Amino acid sequence: GGVITLTDLFMLYNRARGIDLISPEDLYKSCTLFAALSLPLTLRRFDSGVEVVQSVTHDEQAVSAAIDAFCQEKPITARDWAQHRHIGLVLAQEQLVTAEKQGVLCRDNSVEGLFFFRNRFTEWALQ
């Protein structure tokens, strides 16, 4: 999907390097140079503080539309979305919160957990 958490990127990069590892600080510094080097990547920080590396063509509207299509019939959790998209749980949670901020989803935070529902209030308001 064009986006990966900085933590996951650090782990994957160092796993691929074997014994010649880099520090978290070196990875972070290199990610801050994406724009200066005209690379098609950007470092993004969500409101929660989670940082991700994403493609400049990454489209939040498209992600929100995919979430909307996925939760047509039933509420979803971050775990459901993570399994569906094969992404990390933290990233899934951030994408759901972003979709909620865009008005695509509504949340229900109860003793059973945090569930996201398709926002039908906008449809009902138009009727």
PDB file of C-alpha atoms in Angstrom:
ATOM      1  CA  GLY A   1       0.000   0.000   0.000  1.00  0.00           C
ATOM      2  CA  GLY A   2       2.765   2.582  -0.229  1.00  0.00           C
ATOM      3  CA  VAL A   3       3.184   3.115   3.517  1.00  0.00           C
ATOM      4  CA  ILE A   4       5.184   1.464   6.318  1.00  0.00           C
ATOM      5  CA  THR A   5       5.789   2.435   9.923  1.00  0.00           C
ATOM      6  CA  LEU A   6       9.257   3.695  10.728  1.00  0.00           C
ATOM      7  CA  THR A   7       9.631   0.893  13.283  1.00  0.00           C
ATOM      8  CA  ASP A   8       8.804  -1.785  10.701  1.00  0.00           C
ATOM      9  CA  LEU A   9      11.153  -0.190   8.177  1.00  0.00           C
ATOM     10  CA  PHE A  10      13.970  -0.188  10.746  1.00  0.00           C
ATOM     11  CA  MET A  11      13.411  -3.875  11.503  1.00  0.00           C
ATOM     12  CA  LEU A  12      13.174  -4.946   7.853  1.00  0.00           C
ATOM     13  CA  TYR A  13      16.188  -2.901   6.790  1.00  0.00           C
ATOM     14  CA  ASN A  14      18.429  -4.229   9.546  1.00  0.00           C
ATOM     15  CA  ARG A  15      17.228  -7.786   9.020  1.00  0.00           C
ATOM     16  CA  ALA A  16      18.217  -7.532   5.361  1.00  0.00           C
ATOM     17  CA  ARG A  17      21.665  -6.118   6.225  1.00  0.00           C
ATOM     18  CA  GLY A  18      22.592  -8.969   8.552  1.00  0.00           C
ATOM     19  CA  ILE A  19      25.486  -7.791  10.704  1.00  0.00           C
ATOM     20  CA  ASP A  20      26.136  -4.313   9.259  1.00  0.00           C
ATOM     21  CA  LEU A  21      23.262  -2.642  11.138  1.00  0.00           C
ATOM     22  CA  ILE A  22      22.209   0.999  11.301  1.00  0.00           C
ATOM     23  CA  SER A  23      20.939   2.881  14.338  1.00  0.00           C
ATOM     24  CA  PRO A  24      17.389   4.205  14.667  1.00  0.00           C
ATOM     25  CA  GLU A  25      18.827   7.735  14.593  1.00  0.00           C
ATOM     26  CA  ASP A  26      20.616   7.101  11.282  1.00  0.00           C
ATOM     27  CA  LEU A  27      17.426   5.756   9.729  1.00  0.00           C
ATOM     28  CA  TYR A  28      15.415   8.710  10.963  1.00  0.00           C
ATOM     29  CA  LYS A  29      17.999  11.223   9.683  1.00  0.00           C
ATOM     30  CA  SER A  30      18.052   9.553   6.278  1.00  0.00           C
ATOM     31  CA  CYS A  31      14.249   9.671   6.096  1.00  0.00           C
ATOM     32  CA  THR A  32      14.263  13.412   6.761  1.00  0.00           C
ATOM     33  CA  LEU A  33      16.358  13.853   3.601  1.00  0.00           C
ATOM     34  CA  PHE A  34      13.753  12.410   1.204  1.00  0.00           C
ATOM     35  CA  ALA A  35      12.531  15.817   0.004  1.00  0.00           C
ATOM     36  CA  ALA A  36      16.034  17.297  -0.307  1.00  0.00           C
ATOM     37  CA  LEU A  37      17.054  14.335  -2.463  1.00  0.00           C
ATOM     38  CA  SER A  38      13.865  14.543  -4.573  1.00  0.00           C
ATOM     39  CA  LEU A  39      12.879  10.990  -3.663  1.00  0.00           C
ATOM     40  CA  PRO A  40       9.266   9.880  -4.166  1.00  0.00           C
ATOM     41  CA  LEU A  41       8.923   9.204  -0.416  1.00  0.00           C
ATOM     42  CA  THR A  42       7.957  11.299   2.570  1.00  0.00           C
ATOM     43  CA  LEU A  43       8.173  10.972   6.334  1.00  0.00           C
ATOM     44  CA  ARG A  44       4.815  11.551   7.986  1.00  0.00           C
ATOM     45  CA  ARG A  45       3.828  11.856  11.641  1.00  0.00           C
ATOM     46  CA  PHE A  46       0.255  11.019  12.665  1.00  0.00           C
ATOM     47  CA  ASP A  47      -1.423  12.968  15.467  1.00  0.00           C
ATOM     48  CA  SER A  48      -0.726  10.051  17.814  1.00  0.00           C
ATOM     49  CA  GLY A  49       3.017  10.393  17.178  1.00  0.00           C
ATOM     50  CA  VAL A  50       3.346   7.302  14.970  1.00  0.00           C
ATOM     51  CA  GLU A  51       5.749   7.994  12.126  1.00  0.00           C
ATOM     52  CA  VAL A  52       5.549   6.340   8.736  1.00  0.00           C
ATOM     53  CA  VAL A  53       7.386   6.435   5.455  1.00  0.00           C
ATOM     54  CA  GLN A  54       4.956   6.741   2.594  1.00  0.00           C
ATOM     55  CA  SER A  55       4.984   7.198  -1.129  1.00  0.00           C
ATOM     56  CA  VAL A  56       4.244  10.730  -2.298  1.00  0.00           C
ATOM     57  CA  THR A  57       1.463   9.197  -4.384  1.00  0.00           C
ATOM     58  CA  HIS A  58      -0.148   7.645  -1.291  1.00  0.00           C
ATOM     59  CA  ASP A  59      -3.767   8.767  -1.312  1.00  0.00           C
ATOM     60  CA  GLU A  60      -5.638   8.914   2.001  1.00  0.00           C
ATOM     61  CA  GLN A  61      -8.916   9.341   0.147  1.00  0.00           C
ATOM     62  CA  ALA A  62      -8.344   6.034  -1.645  1.00  0.00           C
ATOM     63  CA  VAL A  63      -7.531   4.304   1.658  1.00  0.00           C
ATOM     64  CA  SER A  64     -10.684   5.759   3.221  1.00  0.00           C
ATOM     65  CA  ALA A  65     -12.745   4.580   0.242  1.00  0.00           C
ATOM     66  CA  ALA A  66     -11.295   1.074   0.618  1.00  0.00           C
ATOM     67  CA  ILE A  67     -12.152   1.119   4.327  1.00  0.00           C
ATOM     68  CA  ASP A  68     -15.679   2.275   3.504  1.00  0.00           C
ATOM     69  CA  ALA A  69     -16.106  -0.583   1.032  1.00  0.00           C
ATOM     70  CA  PHE A  70     -14.736  -3.103   3.545  1.00  0.00           C
ATOM     71  CA  CYS A  71     -17.102  -2.162   6.361  1.00  0.00           C
ATOM     72  CA  GLN A  72     -20.332  -1.993   4.364  1.00  0.00           C
ATOM     73  CA  GLU A  73     -22.188  -4.665   6.322  1.00  0.00           C
ATOM     74  CA  LYS A  74     -20.493  -4.950   9.709  1.00  0.00           C
ATOM     75  CA  PRO A  75     -18.376  -2.987  12.148  1.00  0.00           C
ATOM     76  CA  ILE A  76     -14.629  -3.508  11.966  1.00  0.00           C
ATOM     77  CA  THR A  77     -11.695  -3.322  14.333  1.00  0.00           C
ATOM     78  CA  ALA A  78      -8.113  -2.342  13.662  1.00  0.00           C
ATOM     79  CA  ARG A  79      -7.268  -6.043  13.713  1.00  0.00           C
ATOM     80  CA  ASP A  80      -9.845  -6.769  10.982  1.00  0.00           C
ATOM     81  CA  TRP A  81      -8.423  -4.001   8.779  1.00  0.00           C
ATOM     82  CA  ALA A  82      -4.825  -5.047   9.454  1.00  0.00           C
ATOM     83  CA  GLN A  83      -5.559  -8.637   8.435  1.00  0.00           C
ATOM     84  CA  HIS A  84      -7.471  -7.546   5.349  1.00  0.00           C
ATOM     85  CA  ARG A  85      -4.698  -5.222   4.126  1.00  0.00           C
ATOM     86  CA  HIS A  86      -1.724  -7.235   5.459  1.00  0.00           C
ATOM     87  CA  ILE A  87      -0.407  -4.267   7.413  1.00  0.00           C
ATOM     88  CA  GLY A  88       0.658  -3.705  10.999  1.00  0.00           C
ATOM     89  CA  LEU A  89      -1.909  -3.132  13.716  1.00  0.00           C
ATOM     90  CA  VAL A  90      -0.600   0.340  14.549  1.00  0.00           C
ATOM     91  CA  LEU A  91      -0.840   1.459  10.931  1.00  0.00           C
ATOM     92  CA  ALA A  92      -4.324  -0.040  10.612  1.00  0.00           C
ATOM     93  CA  GLN A  93      -5.464   1.899  13.686  1.00  0.00           C
ATOM     94  CA  GLU A  94      -4.058   5.139  12.264  1.00  0.00           C
ATOM     95  CA  GLN A  95      -5.785   4.590   8.926  1.00  0.00           C
ATOM     96  CA  LEU A  96      -9.119   3.964  10.658  1.00  0.00           C
ATOM     97  CA  VAL A  97      -8.753   7.091  12.786  1.00  0.00           C
ATOM     98  CA  THR A  98      -7.886   9.101   9.670  1.00  0.00           C
ATOM     99  CA  ALA A  99     -10.986   7.758   7.914  1.00  0.00           C
ATOM    100  CA  GLU A 100     -13.015   8.722  10.974  1.00  0.00           C
ATOM    101  CA  LYS A 101     -11.636  12.276  10.830  1.00  0.00           C
ATOM    102  CA  GLN A 102     -12.657  12.429   7.161  1.00  0.00           C
ATOM    103  CA  GLY A 103     -16.228  11.488   8.117  1.00  0.00           C
ATOM    104  CA  VAL A 104     -16.138   8.041   6.508  1.00  0.00           C
ATOM    105  CA  LEU A 105     -16.384   6.143   9.812  1.00  0.00           C
ATOM    106  CA  CYS A 106     -17.960   6.471  13.235  1.00  0.00           C
ATOM    107  CA  ARG A 107     -16.526   4.807  16.322  1.00  0.00           C
ATOM    108  CA  ASP A 108     -17.998   2.841  19.179  1.00  0.00           C
ATOM    109  CA  ASN A 109     -15.622   2.574  22.119  1.00  0.00           C
ATOM    110  CA  SER A 110     -17.170   0.109  24.561  1.00  0.00           C
ATOM    111  CA  VAL A 111     -16.140  -2.598  27.006  1.00  0.00           C
ATOM    112  CA  GLU A 112     -15.948  -5.015  24.056  1.00  0.00           C
ATOM    113  CA  GLY A 113     -13.329  -2.837  22.393  1.00  0.00           C
ATOM    114  CA  LEU A 114     -13.052  -0.150  19.739  1.00  0.00           C
ATOM    115  CA  PHE A 115     -15.238  -0.729  16.693  1.00  0.00           C
ATOM    116  CA  PHE A 116     -15.600   1.400  13.601  1.00  0.00           C
ATOM    117  CA  PHE A 117     -18.855   1.604  11.661  1.00  0.00           C
ATOM    118  CA  ARG A 118     -19.600   3.067   8.282  1.00  0.00           C
ATOM    119  CA  ASN A 119     -20.848   6.628   8.780  1.00  0.00           C
ATOM    120  CA  ARG A 120     -24.470   6.524   7.708  1.00  0.00           C
ATOM    121  CA  PHE A 121     -25.337   9.868   9.270  1.00  0.00           C
ATOM    122  CA  THR A 122     -24.324  11.700   6.093  1.00  0.00           C
ATOM    123  CA  GLU A 123     -26.608   9.440   4.015  1.00  0.00           C
ATOM    124  CA  TRP A 124     -29.517   9.972   6.388  1.00  0.00           C
ATOM    125  CA  ALA A 125     -28.996  13.733   6.447  1.00  0.00           C
ATOM    126  CA  LEU A 126     -29.366  13.860   2.645  1.00  0.00           C
ATOM    127  CA  GLN A 127     -32.717  12.030   2.678  1.00  0.00           C
TER     128      GLN A 127
END
